[in-house]
Every structure is written in C-alpha cells, then in structure tokens.
PDB file of C-alpha atoms in Angstrom:
ATOM      1  CA  MET A  17     -11.462  -9.206   2.009  1.00  0.00           C
ATOM      2  CA  ALA A  18     -11.093 -13.132   1.898  1.00  0.00           C
ATOM      3  CA  MET A  19     -14.157 -13.116  -0.541  1.00  0.00           C
ATOM      4  CA  GLY A  20     -12.401 -10.721  -2.765  1.00  0.00           C
ATOM      5  CA  VAL A  21     -14.103  -7.503  -1.732  1.00  0.00           C
ATOM      6  CA  PRO A  22     -11.531  -4.603  -2.320  1.00  0.00           C
ATOM      7  CA  PRO A  23      -9.969  -3.283   1.008  1.00  0.00           C
ATOM      8  CA  HIS A  24     -11.549   0.080   0.986  1.00  0.00           C
ATOM      9  CA  MET A  25     -15.090  -1.409   0.102  1.00  0.00           C
ATOM     10  CA  ALA A  26     -14.703  -3.978   3.092  1.00  0.00           C
ATOM     11  CA  LEU A  27     -13.632  -1.429   5.549  1.00  0.00           C
ATOM     12  CA  ALA A  28     -16.680   0.605   4.478  1.00  0.00           C
ATOM     13  CA  THR A  29     -19.138  -2.224   4.714  1.00  0.00           C
ATOM     14  CA  ASN A  30     -17.583  -3.118   7.991  1.00  0.00           C
ATOM     15  CA  LYS A  31     -18.345   0.442   9.388  1.00  0.00           C
ATOM     16  CA  LEU A  32     -21.994  -0.124   8.356  1.00  0.00           C
ATOM     17  CA  GLN A  33     -22.632  -3.176  10.256  1.00  0.00           C
ATOM     18  CA  GLY A  34     -20.521  -2.125  13.162  1.00  0.00           C
ATOM     19  CA  THR A  35     -22.378   1.077  13.749  1.00  0.00           C
ATOM     20  CA  PHE A  36     -25.571  -1.039  14.221  1.00  0.00           C
ATOM     21  CA  GLY A  37     -23.724  -3.065  17.092  1.00  0.00           C
ATOM     22  CA  SER A  38     -22.101  -0.345  18.716  1.00  0.00           C
ATOM     23  CA  PHE A  39     -25.184   1.810  18.873  1.00  0.00           C
ATOM     24  CA  THR A  40     -27.368  -1.099  20.189  1.00  0.00           C
ATOM     25  CA  ALA A  41     -24.854  -1.707  22.963  1.00  0.00           C
ATOM     26  CA  ALA A  42     -24.240   1.878  23.764  1.00  0.00           C
ATOM     27  CA  LEU A  43     -28.131   2.414  24.032  1.00  0.00           C
ATOM     28  CA  ASN A  44     -28.623  -0.525  26.179  1.00  0.00           C
ATOM     29  CA  PHE A  45     -25.865   0.441  28.647  1.00  0.00           C
ATOM     30  CA  ALA A  46     -26.935   4.101  28.764  1.00  0.00           C
ATOM     31  CA  ARG A  47     -30.551   3.051  29.516  1.00  0.00           C
ATOM     32  CA  LYS A  48     -29.008   1.084  32.531  1.00  0.00           C
ATOM     33  CA  GLY A  49     -27.083   4.205  33.620  1.00  0.00           C
ATOM     34  CA  MET A  50     -23.590   2.454  33.114  1.00  0.00           C
ATOM     35  CA  ILE A  51     -22.346   5.325  30.888  1.00  0.00           C
ATOM     36  CA  ASN A  52     -21.305   8.618  32.601  1.00  0.00           C
ATOM     37  CA  PHE A  53     -21.742  10.897  29.733  1.00  0.00           C
ATOM     38  CA  ARG A  54     -20.320  13.863  31.649  1.00  0.00           C
ATOM     39  CA  GLU A  55     -16.876  11.721  32.110  1.00  0.00           C
ATOM     40  CA  VAL A  56     -16.680  10.555  28.618  1.00  0.00           C
ATOM     41  CA  PHE A  57     -17.955  13.756  26.765  1.00  0.00           C
ATOM     42  CA  ILE A  58     -14.413  14.911  25.990  1.00  0.00           C
ATOM     43  CA  GLY A  59     -13.498  11.414  24.652  1.00  0.00           C
ATOM     44  CA  ILE A  60     -16.487  11.630  22.308  1.00  0.00           C
ATOM     45  CA  VAL A  61     -15.372  15.078  20.914  1.00  0.00           C
ATOM     46  CA  PHE A  62     -11.843  13.993  20.320  1.00  0.00           C
ATOM     47  CA  THR A  63     -12.668  10.578  19.075  1.00  0.00           C
ATOM     48  CA  PHE A  64     -14.993  12.469  16.490  1.00  0.00           C
ATOM     49  CA  ILE A  65     -12.132  14.566  15.319  1.00  0.00           C
ATOM     50  CA  GLY A  66      -9.678  11.564  15.072  1.00  0.00           C
ATOM     51  CA  ALA A  67     -12.182   9.337  13.081  1.00  0.00           C
ATOM     52  CA  CYS A  68     -12.836  12.368  10.670  1.00  0.00           C
ATOM     53  CA  VAL A  69      -9.091  12.506  10.036  1.00  0.00           C
ATOM     54  CA  GLY A  70      -8.495   8.784   9.890  1.00  0.00           C
ATOM     55  CA  THR A  71     -11.384   7.878   7.567  1.00  0.00           C
ATOM     56  CA  ALA A  72     -10.644  10.886   5.160  1.00  0.00           C
ATOM     57  CA  LEU A  73      -7.127   9.643   4.946  1.00  0.00           C
ATOM     58  CA  ILE A  74      -7.829   6.014   4.253  1.00  0.00           C
ATOM     59  CA  LEU A  75      -9.644   6.954   1.056  1.00  0.00           C
ATOM     60  CA  PHE A  76      -6.292   7.964  -0.372  1.00  0.00           C
ATOM     61  CA  LEU A  77      -3.874   5.440   1.331  1.00  0.00           C
ATOM     62  CA  SER A  78      -3.580   1.638   1.594  1.00  0.00           C
ATOM     63  CA  ALA A  79      -4.393  -0.077   4.801  1.00  0.00           C
ATOM     64  CA  GLU A  80      -2.542  -3.255   4.029  1.00  0.00           C
ATOM     65  CA  PHE A  81       0.422  -2.473   6.287  1.00  0.00           C
ATOM     66  CA  LEU A  82      -1.722  -2.263   9.323  1.00  0.00           C
ATOM     67  CA  ARG A  83      -2.948  -5.842   8.805  1.00  0.00           C
ATOM     68  CA  VAL A  84       0.594  -6.877   9.998  1.00  0.00           C
ATOM     69  CA  ILE A  85       0.879  -4.753  12.963  1.00  0.00           C
ATOM     70  CA  ILE A  86      -2.651  -5.381  14.468  1.00  0.00           C
ATOM     71  CA  PRO A  87      -2.255  -8.944  15.280  1.00  0.00           C
ATOM     72  CA  PHE A  88       0.801  -8.167  17.397  1.00  0.00           C
ATOM     73  CA  CYS A  89      -1.013  -5.475  19.311  1.00  0.00           C
ATOM     74  CA  LEU A  90      -3.855  -7.871  20.142  1.00  0.00           C
ATOM     75  CA  ILE A  91      -1.449 -10.570  21.085  1.00  0.00           C
ATOM     76  CA  ALA A  92       0.257  -8.011  23.478  1.00  0.00           C
ATOM     77  CA  ILE A  93      -3.012  -7.126  25.018  1.00  0.00           C
ATOM     78  CA  PHE A  94      -4.155 -10.814  25.455  1.00  0.00           C
ATOM     79  CA  ILE A  95      -0.796 -11.699  27.254  1.00  0.00           C
ATOM     80  CA  TYR A  96      -0.948  -8.809  29.505  1.00  0.00           C
ATOM     81  CA  THR A  97      -4.590  -9.396  30.547  1.00  0.00           C
ATOM     82  CA  LEU A  98      -3.972 -13.187  30.998  1.00  0.00           C
ATOM     83  CA  LEU A  99      -0.887 -12.779  33.085  1.00  0.00           C
ATOM     84  CA  MET A 100      -2.702 -10.028  35.295  1.00  0.00           C
ATOM     85  CA  PRO A 101      -5.816 -11.738  36.637  1.00  0.00           C
ATOM     86  CA  LYS A 102      -7.065  -9.056  38.638  1.00  0.00           C
ATOM     87  CA  VAL A 103      -6.837  -6.432  36.035  1.00  0.00           C
ATOM     88  CA  GLY A 104     -10.371  -4.884  35.683  1.00  0.00           C
ATOM     89  CA  ASP A 105     -11.894  -6.523  38.606  1.00  0.00           C
ATOM     90  CA  GLU A 106     -12.572  -3.272  40.182  1.00  0.00           C
ATOM     91  CA  ASP A 107     -11.922   0.463  39.910  1.00  0.00           C
ATOM     92  CA  ARG A 108      -8.325   1.233  40.954  1.00  0.00           C
ATOM     93  CA  ALA A 109      -6.004   4.166  41.039  1.00  0.00           C
ATOM     94  CA  ALA A 110      -5.693   5.980  37.752  1.00  0.00           C
ATOM     95  CA  ARG A 111      -2.239   6.132  36.169  1.00  0.00           C
ATOM     96  CA  MET A 112      -2.933   9.384  34.061  1.00  0.00           C
ATOM     97  CA  ASN A 113      -5.459  12.257  34.312  1.00  0.00           C
ATOM     98  CA  ALA A 114      -8.922  11.164  32.749  1.00  0.00           C
ATOM     99  CA  ARG A 115      -9.363  14.297  30.791  1.00  0.00           C
ATOM    100  CA  ALA A 116      -5.790  13.903  29.165  1.00  0.00           C
ATOM    101  CA  PHE A 117      -6.608  10.141  28.632  1.00  0.00           C
ATOM    102  CA  TYR A 118      -9.802  10.950  26.654  1.00  0.00           C
ATOM    103  CA  VAL A 119      -8.029  13.740  24.465  1.00  0.00           C
ATOM    104  CA  ILE A 120      -5.010  11.629  23.690  1.00  0.00           C
ATOM    105  CA  PHE A 121      -6.706   8.238  23.039  1.00  0.00           C
ATOM    106  CA  GLY A 122      -9.801   9.903  21.639  1.00  0.00           C
ATOM    107  CA  LEU A 123      -7.464  11.238  18.757  1.00  0.00           C
ATOM    108  CA  ILE A 124      -5.461   8.185  18.454  1.00  0.00           C
ATOM    109  CA  LEU A 125      -7.919   5.405  18.744  1.00  0.00           C
ATOM    110  CA  GLY A 126     -10.670   7.655  16.851  1.00  0.00           C
ATOM    111  CA  PHE A 127      -8.031   8.025  13.942  1.00  0.00           C
ATOM    112  CA  TYR A 128      -7.217   4.303  14.141  1.00  0.00           C
ATOM    113  CA  ASP A 129     -10.891   3.305  13.950  1.00  0.00           C
ATOM    114  CA  GLY A 130     -11.578   5.578  11.104  1.00  0.00           C
ATOM    115  CA  PHE A 131      -8.557   4.579   9.254  1.00  0.00           C
ATOM    116  CA  PHE A 132      -8.624   0.825   9.764  1.00  0.00           C
ATOM    117  CA  GLY A 133     -10.738  -0.460  12.887  1.00  0.00           C
ATOM    118  CA  PRO A 134     -10.194  -4.111  13.908  1.00  0.00           C
ATOM    119  CA  GLY A 135      -9.545  -4.264  17.535  1.00  0.00           C
ATOM    120  CA  ALA A 136     -10.556  -0.582  18.395  1.00  0.00           C
ATOM    121  CA  GLY A 137     -12.887  -1.802  21.002  1.00  0.00           C
ATOM    122  CA  SER A 138     -10.401  -4.064  22.603  1.00  0.00           C
ATOM    123  CA  PHE A 139      -7.872  -1.210  22.546  1.00  0.00           C
ATOM    124  CA  TRP A 140     -10.306   1.321  24.074  1.00  0.00           C
ATOM    125  CA  THR A 141     -11.289  -1.290  26.934  1.00  0.00           C
ATOM    126  CA  PHE A 142      -7.667  -2.260  27.751  1.00  0.00           C
ATOM    127  CA  ALA A 143      -6.609   1.401  27.777  1.00  0.00           C
ATOM    128  CA  MET A 144      -9.247   2.363  30.283  1.00  0.00           C
ATOM    129  CA  VAL A 145      -8.670  -0.427  32.577  1.00  0.00           C
ATOM    130  CA  ALA A 146      -4.855  -0.042  32.558  1.00  0.00           C
ATOM    131  CA  LEU A 147      -4.557   3.716  32.638  1.00  0.00           C
ATOM    132  CA  ILE A 148      -7.602   5.424  34.206  1.00  0.00           C
ATOM    133  CA  GLY A 149      -8.346   2.531  36.541  1.00  0.00           C
ATOM    134  CA  LEU A 150     -12.019   1.750  35.391  1.00  0.00           C
ATOM    135  CA  ASN A 151     -13.220  -1.647  36.023  1.00  0.00           C
ATOM    136  CA  MET A 152     -13.809  -4.094  33.161  1.00  0.00           C
ATOM    137  CA  LYS A 153     -17.678  -3.544  33.130  1.00  0.00           C
ATOM    138  CA  LYS A 154     -17.466   0.209  33.021  1.00  0.00           C
ATOM    139  CA  SER A 155     -14.747   0.105  30.671  1.00  0.00           C
ATOM    140  CA  VAL A 156     -16.672  -1.876  28.160  1.00  0.00           C
ATOM    141  CA  ALA A 157     -19.768   0.406  28.611  1.00  0.00           C
ATOM    142  CA  HIS A 158     -17.818   3.638  27.873  1.00  0.00           C
ATOM    143  CA  THR A 159     -16.116   1.877  24.947  1.00  0.00           C
ATOM    144  CA  LYS A 160     -19.253   1.377  23.204  1.00  0.00           C
ATOM    145  CA  ILE A 161     -20.262   4.987  22.971  1.00  0.00           C
ATOM    146  CA  LEU A 162     -16.722   5.899  21.801  1.00  0.00           C
ATOM    147  CA  ASN A 163     -16.923   3.074  19.147  1.00  0.00           C
ATOM    148  CA  PHE A 164     -20.197   4.354  17.993  1.00  0.00           C
ATOM    149  CA  THR A 165     -18.886   7.815  17.636  1.00  0.00           C
ATOM    150  CA  SER A 166     -16.005   6.742  15.434  1.00  0.00           C
ATOM    151  CA  ASN A 167     -18.145   4.121  13.493  1.00  0.00           C
ATOM    152  CA  ILE A 168     -20.858   6.814  12.662  1.00  0.00           C
ATOM    153  CA  VAL A 169     -18.362   9.437  11.481  1.00  0.00           C
ATOM    154  CA  SER A 170     -16.424   6.897   9.318  1.00  0.00           C
ATOM    155  CA  LEU A 171     -19.558   5.526   7.922  1.00  0.00           C
ATOM    156  CA  ALA A 172     -20.719   9.070   6.791  1.00  0.00           C
ATOM    157  CA  VAL A 173     -17.371   9.509   5.039  1.00  0.00           C
ATOM    158  CA  PHE A 174     -17.653   6.149   3.401  1.00  0.00           C
ATOM    159  CA  ILE A 175     -21.199   6.804   2.262  1.00  0.00           C
ATOM    160  CA  ALA A 176     -20.098  10.018   0.739  1.00  0.00           C
ATOM    161  CA  GLY A 177     -17.294   8.100  -0.976  1.00  0.00           C
ATOM    162  CA  GLY A 178     -19.797   5.493  -2.410  1.00  0.00           C
ATOM    163  CA  GLN A 179     -17.888   2.563  -1.106  1.00  0.00           C
ATOM    164  CA  ILE A 180     -20.410   0.486   0.829  1.00  0.00           C
ATOM    165  CA  LEU A 181     -21.964  -2.931  -0.134  1.00  0.00           C
ATOM    166  CA  TRP A 182     -25.518  -1.922   1.283  1.00  0.00           C
ATOM    167  CA  THR A 183     -27.119  -5.595   1.245  1.00  0.00           C
ATOM    168  CA  VAL A 184     -24.235  -7.248   2.934  1.00  0.00           C
ATOM    169  CA  GLY A 185     -23.578  -4.534   5.466  1.00  0.00           C
ATOM    170  CA  LEU A 186     -27.391  -4.361   6.417  1.00  0.00           C
ATOM    171  CA  LEU A 187     -27.544  -8.137   6.824  1.00  0.00           C
ATOM    172  CA  MET A 188     -24.582  -8.154   9.079  1.00  0.00           C
ATOM    173  CA  GLY A 189     -26.166  -5.224  10.905  1.00  0.00           C
ATOM    174  CA  ILE A 190     -29.213  -7.372  11.807  1.00  0.00           C
ATOM    175  CA  GLY A 191     -26.717  -9.740  13.498  1.00  0.00           C
ATOM    176  CA  GLN A 192     -24.997  -6.950  15.100  1.00  0.00           C
ATOM    177  CA  VAL A 193     -28.187  -5.606  16.820  1.00  0.00           C
ATOM    178  CA  LEU A 194     -29.084  -9.095  18.189  1.00  0.00           C
ATOM    179  CA  GLY A 195     -25.594  -9.991  19.326  1.00  0.00           C
ATOM    180  CA  ALA A 196     -24.999  -6.504  20.868  1.00  0.00           C
ATOM    181  CA  TYR A 197     -28.403  -6.436  22.777  1.00  0.00           C
ATOM    182  CA  PHE A 198     -27.675  -9.970  24.353  1.00  0.00           C
ATOM    183  CA  GLY A 199     -24.195  -9.352  24.832  1.00  0.00           C
ATOM    184  CA  SER A 200     -24.557  -5.939  26.760  1.00  0.00           C
ATOM    185  CA  ASN A 201     -27.165  -7.639  28.836  1.00  0.00           C
ATOM    186  CA  MET A 202     -24.909 -10.371  29.630  1.00  0.00           C
ATOM    187  CA  VAL A 203     -22.087  -7.870  30.817  1.00  0.00           C
ATOM    188  CA  MET A 204     -24.513  -6.116  33.238  1.00  0.00           C
ATOM    189  CA  LYS A 205     -25.799  -9.600  34.632  1.00  0.00           C
ATOM    190  CA  LYS A 206     -22.399 -11.382  34.831  1.00  0.00           C
ATOM    191  CA  ASP A 207     -19.553 -10.769  37.245  1.00  0.00           C
ATOM    192  CA  VAL A 208     -16.469  -8.928  36.060  1.00  0.00           C
ATOM    193  CA  LYS A 209     -14.387 -12.385  35.835  1.00  0.00           C
ATOM    194  CA  PHE A 210     -16.967 -13.659  33.397  1.00  0.00           C
ATOM    195  CA  VAL A 211     -16.503 -10.451  31.303  1.00  0.00           C
ATOM    196  CA  ARG A 212     -12.734 -10.825  31.375  1.00  0.00           C
ATOM    197  CA  VAL A 213     -12.822 -14.374  30.088  1.00  0.00           C
ATOM    198  CA  VAL A 214     -15.134 -13.465  27.110  1.00  0.00           C
ATOM    199  CA  PHE A 215     -12.850 -10.459  26.434  1.00  0.00           C
ATOM    200  CA  LEU A 216      -9.835 -12.787  26.401  1.00  0.00           C
ATOM    201  CA  ALA A 217     -11.570 -15.305  24.335  1.00  0.00           C
ATOM    202  CA  VAL A 218     -12.556 -12.732  21.531  1.00  0.00           C
ATOM    203  CA  VAL A 219      -9.167 -11.174  21.513  1.00  0.00           C
ATOM    204  CA  GLY A 220      -7.572 -14.470  21.505  1.00  0.00           C
ATOM    205  CA  ALA A 221      -9.704 -15.744  18.594  1.00  0.00           C
TER     206      ALA A 221
END
C-alpha cells in the first residue's frame, strides 16, 4: 500500500505470497510429526468457513478501519508475552475446551485472516498458548496449518475477483518458501525460549 497499490489488490497479493510460506512451514512441521491433525481438524473446518465469509466481505467493504485497530492488538499481545516470561515454555492446563476453542477462533480468526490478515498468525499462536495450554512450539506448528487454510481460501476468492499482482506475489512467494523452510527448521531445533524471543521480536517490529 505504501507503493500506491490499491488496498484490495495489496491484500490479494499478500495472500498469494503468504500461501507459499504457510504451506512450506505446515508441510515441514507435518513431516516432522509436530502437527496433530486429529486435534486441529475442527479448527481447519471452521477456519475455512470463517475465511470464506471474511474474504467475500472484503471485496465489498473498506479494510481501512482495521489498520487502526490491529497495532493496538499486537501491542497488547507483545506486552502480555513480555511480562509473562514462562508463557509457552511448556504445555499447561487449558482454560477452555479445545473443541470449543477451535470452533470459535476458527470462525473469528478465519474471518479476520480472510478480511484483512496482518497478525493472524501471532493471534493464533498467542490464543493457543493462553487458552488451550499448548507450548510455544506446538502452537507455532498448529498455527501454520490454520494459516494455510485461511490463506488458500482467501487466495481462491481473490483469484476469482481478479485482484492479484502475479509477478510481485510470486517473487515474494519465493522468499516465503525459503524463509518458512529455514524458520520452521529453527523452531524444531531451538528451545522454546528462543522461539519466544523471535515471536516477541516479530510482533514488536
């Protein structure tokens, strides 16, 4: 958008490149056995539904007001994670039923990712750690498959709407594949504290 790309076209192109990254990371985590598909299946279904509704809606509405809200949400997540140093270090007792969590947040974050998107992965990871007690590594792995679900749904709707800058999106997609591959491997090799530091750095930036 800073380069003058219209908002809807910027969102659509972002979905193209984001799909490459989320797919690469999800595939890598799945191959290493870090994704429990039985556990996350309900989340995939309701994320799919939410993303369909959100992307269809964004084609008719302005997303400008979300640009004001999202930074404050990310700041809140950053402060909470920073002040709670042991959050995500290990699995802990869930604060809500996992099935209900995936239904509710699948719809909400699927809708949000389809409607706008920035920060969706951070919101997923934070919610899993805070509400269903997953450790940071497992949360990151599960986040990728849910991100891929909402990205691919949004991408399909945007392709139908003819909103994508293909050359830009595919070039960024190459960077996403490389970054996601090395990043997901780093999550598996490093300890939870390192993952938490990277999470804070990205959200902070």
